[in-house]
XYZ file of C-alpha atoms in Angstrom:
218
model
C -43.727 -90.718 47.676
C -45.331 -87.785 45.906
C -49.117 -87.533 45.751
C -50.665 -86.196 42.541
C -54.413 -85.833 42.091
C -55.849 -87.175 38.844
C -58.593 -84.720 37.942
C -59.462 -81.450 36.251
C -61.921 -80.490 39.000
C -60.719 -77.286 40.643
C -62.617 -77.906 43.889
C -61.036 -81.338 44.332
C -57.591 -79.922 43.564
C -58.079 -77.130 46.096
C -59.287 -79.580 48.759
C -56.282 -81.854 48.236
C -53.942 -78.861 48.323
C -55.524 -77.530 51.513
C -55.001 -80.931 53.130
C -51.287 -80.199 52.819
C -50.201 -83.369 51.017
C -50.564 -82.501 47.331
C -47.476 -82.481 45.117
C -49.065 -82.136 41.687
C -51.923 -82.760 39.272
C -52.407 -85.036 36.275
C -55.072 -84.412 33.662
C -56.075 -85.762 30.281
C -58.663 -84.968 27.591
C -61.213 -87.291 29.220
C -60.920 -85.504 32.568
C -61.259 -82.115 30.878
C -64.388 -83.298 29.058
C -65.813 -84.615 32.338
C -65.644 -81.069 33.729
C -67.249 -79.623 30.600
C -64.048 -77.866 29.517
C -63.951 -77.565 25.732
C -62.420 -75.254 23.171
C -58.744 -74.369 22.902
C -58.849 -71.116 24.872
C -60.959 -72.612 27.661
C -58.609 -75.575 28.033
C -55.559 -73.289 28.233
C -57.315 -71.078 30.800
C -58.261 -74.115 32.871
C -54.680 -75.343 32.951
C -53.637 -71.904 34.168
C -56.293 -72.018 36.890
C -54.897 -75.372 38.056
C -51.361 -73.966 38.083
C -52.562 -71.073 40.226
C -53.665 -73.525 42.940
C -50.719 -75.912 43.218
C -46.992 -75.463 43.780
C -45.692 -77.531 40.836
C -46.160 -80.527 38.523
C -49.264 -80.012 36.402
C -49.348 -82.611 33.628
C -51.046 -81.190 30.526
C -51.580 -83.627 27.664
C -50.991 -83.059 23.970
C -53.750 -84.160 21.595
C -51.630 -84.528 18.470
C -50.178 -87.935 17.607
C -47.560 -86.798 15.079
C -44.135 -85.417 15.992
C -44.614 -81.904 14.594
C -48.057 -81.566 16.146
C -46.854 -82.734 19.554
C -43.927 -80.296 19.499
C -46.211 -77.390 18.586
C -48.827 -78.239 21.230
C -46.259 -79.107 23.885
C -44.423 -75.811 23.517
C -47.694 -73.917 23.805
C -48.631 -75.838 26.934
C -45.197 -75.280 28.472
C -45.616 -71.531 27.998
C -48.716 -71.461 30.219
C -46.676 -71.757 33.408
C -43.339 -73.128 34.624
C -45.325 -75.730 36.577
C -46.517 -77.460 33.405
C -45.230 -80.947 32.565
C -46.055 -81.897 28.973
C -47.866 -85.228 28.840
C -46.956 -87.290 25.762
C -48.314 -90.704 24.685
C -46.087 -93.771 24.464
C -45.912 -94.006 20.687
C -42.947 -93.742 18.300
C -43.387 -90.035 17.601
C -44.084 -89.515 21.295
C -40.666 -90.899 22.213
C -39.071 -88.618 19.620
C -41.009 -85.676 21.051
C -39.867 -86.496 24.590
C -36.253 -86.438 23.416
C -36.827 -83.074 21.733
C -38.568 -81.545 24.749
C -35.824 -82.836 27.056
C -33.174 -81.155 24.910
C -35.049 -77.876 25.350
C -35.460 -78.236 29.113
C -39.204 -78.959 28.968
C -40.365 -81.592 31.468
C -42.417 -84.512 30.165
C -44.719 -87.231 31.428
C -44.860 -90.311 29.185
C -48.397 -91.658 29.491
C -50.252 -94.853 28.504
C -47.331 -97.077 29.498
C -48.200 -100.763 29.890
C -44.855 -102.587 29.678
C -41.317 -102.417 31.033
C -39.999 -102.089 27.482
C -42.039 -98.951 26.934
C -40.770 -97.587 30.256
C -37.162 -98.169 29.199
C -37.695 -96.231 25.970
C -39.276 -93.329 27.875
C -36.356 -93.173 30.300
C -33.786 -93.389 27.498
C -35.502 -90.453 25.771
C -35.271 -88.434 28.992
C -38.865 -88.388 30.268
C -39.273 -86.690 33.618
C -42.048 -89.111 34.551
C -43.308 -92.408 33.186
C -46.938 -93.336 33.864
C -47.766 -97.065 33.984
C -51.549 -97.568 34.230
C -51.907 -100.223 36.915
C -55.714 -100.222 37.222
C -56.215 -100.727 33.514
C -53.775 -103.648 33.550
C -55.687 -105.186 36.460
C -58.868 -104.820 34.402
C -57.536 -107.176 31.720
C -56.111 -109.753 34.100
C -52.517 -108.541 34.472
C -50.820 -107.494 37.703
C -50.317 -103.731 37.425
C -48.320 -103.570 40.652
C -45.877 -106.153 39.320
C -45.166 -103.807 36.399
C -44.458 -100.928 38.801
C -42.032 -103.122 40.722
C -40.312 -104.203 37.519
C -39.861 -100.638 36.262
C -38.564 -99.424 39.646
C -35.959 -102.224 39.619
C -34.829 -101.464 36.048
C -34.528 -97.751 36.738
C -32.552 -98.447 39.908
C -30.235 -100.804 37.995
C -29.190 -98.063 35.581
C -29.699 -94.900 37.581
C -32.349 -93.424 35.285
C -33.561 -90.049 36.520
C -37.103 -90.700 35.230
C -39.605 -90.962 38.086
C -42.119 -93.811 38.189
C -45.600 -92.311 38.367
C -48.185 -94.977 39.178
C -51.362 -94.031 37.314
C -54.873 -95.489 37.232
C -54.652 -95.976 41.001
C -58.119 -97.139 42.033
C -58.067 -97.581 45.819
C -56.021 -97.152 48.990
C -54.340 -100.568 48.798
C -53.078 -99.696 45.320
C -51.601 -96.523 46.815
C -50.014 -98.220 49.818
C -48.591 -101.063 47.730
C -47.111 -98.551 45.282
C -45.369 -96.921 48.229
C -44.102 -100.301 49.441
C -42.501 -101.181 46.109
C -40.913 -97.788 45.600
C -43.016 -95.814 43.118
C -41.857 -92.206 43.139
C -45.352 -90.823 42.578
C -48.952 -92.026 42.680
C -51.758 -90.169 40.970
C -55.335 -90.894 41.966
C -58.753 -89.349 42.596
C -59.305 -87.266 45.723
C -61.346 -90.028 47.376
C -58.354 -92.380 47.329
C -56.186 -89.841 49.139
C -58.827 -88.941 51.728
C -59.626 -92.624 52.308
C -56.168 -92.934 53.867
C -57.545 -90.917 56.769
C -60.057 -93.586 57.708
C -59.688 -96.314 60.312
C -62.417 -97.586 62.658
C -60.082 -97.641 65.654
C -59.271 -93.969 65.105
C -62.982 -93.151 65.113
C -63.607 -95.326 68.167
C -60.651 -93.885 70.051
C -61.658 -90.294 69.338
C -65.230 -91.012 70.385
C -63.966 -92.453 73.679
C -61.625 -89.517 74.340
C -64.427 -87.017 73.776
C -66.845 -88.991 75.955
C -64.325 -89.196 78.795
C -63.600 -85.476 78.522
C -67.304 -84.605 78.636
C -67.822 -86.891 81.660
C -64.878 -85.430 83.560
C -65.829 -81.851 82.817
C -69.532 -82.104 83.424
């Protein structure tokens, strides 16, 4: 499974990359605003700075909600770097835009997906990634992981090339369960990735090894 980090924070991206497990980055307007990035030129420059850190797969989201606007913005984003994946919302014009981008060889990430039907449309249009938001579904009483499992099964049934990108991943069990049910990618904050390092028996074992070494070597 690929690990993407869901942030616009350059320090977090660098830390995840240095750990040696990072496969990409997802961002959105909210994450850009959280980092104080505003203004067209600053946003474009920030995307380029992210691309300069990672090896591939930087999802950059369009703001427009009409077909022509999405095509214009998406093409501009794609020109920043070959690593850019244009992030498009799951709306009617978004599906049309995904089809257009696919025909031009521009990779896409269909975002704000909350049903299997939406995921089918994204795959039919040729999306590179589809992003079901599991945490947000959990928040309203639905099982987000069940949706991931359903989409994985449908894609396997028909051999769709679209990768299932589990988004809104809130904690390590989300991440592990996504891996168990076959999600191609999980995107999450840095703390979720680094939390995978932690286990009390690892800490206890290391403490014992070091104590025994110090005792034996005076």
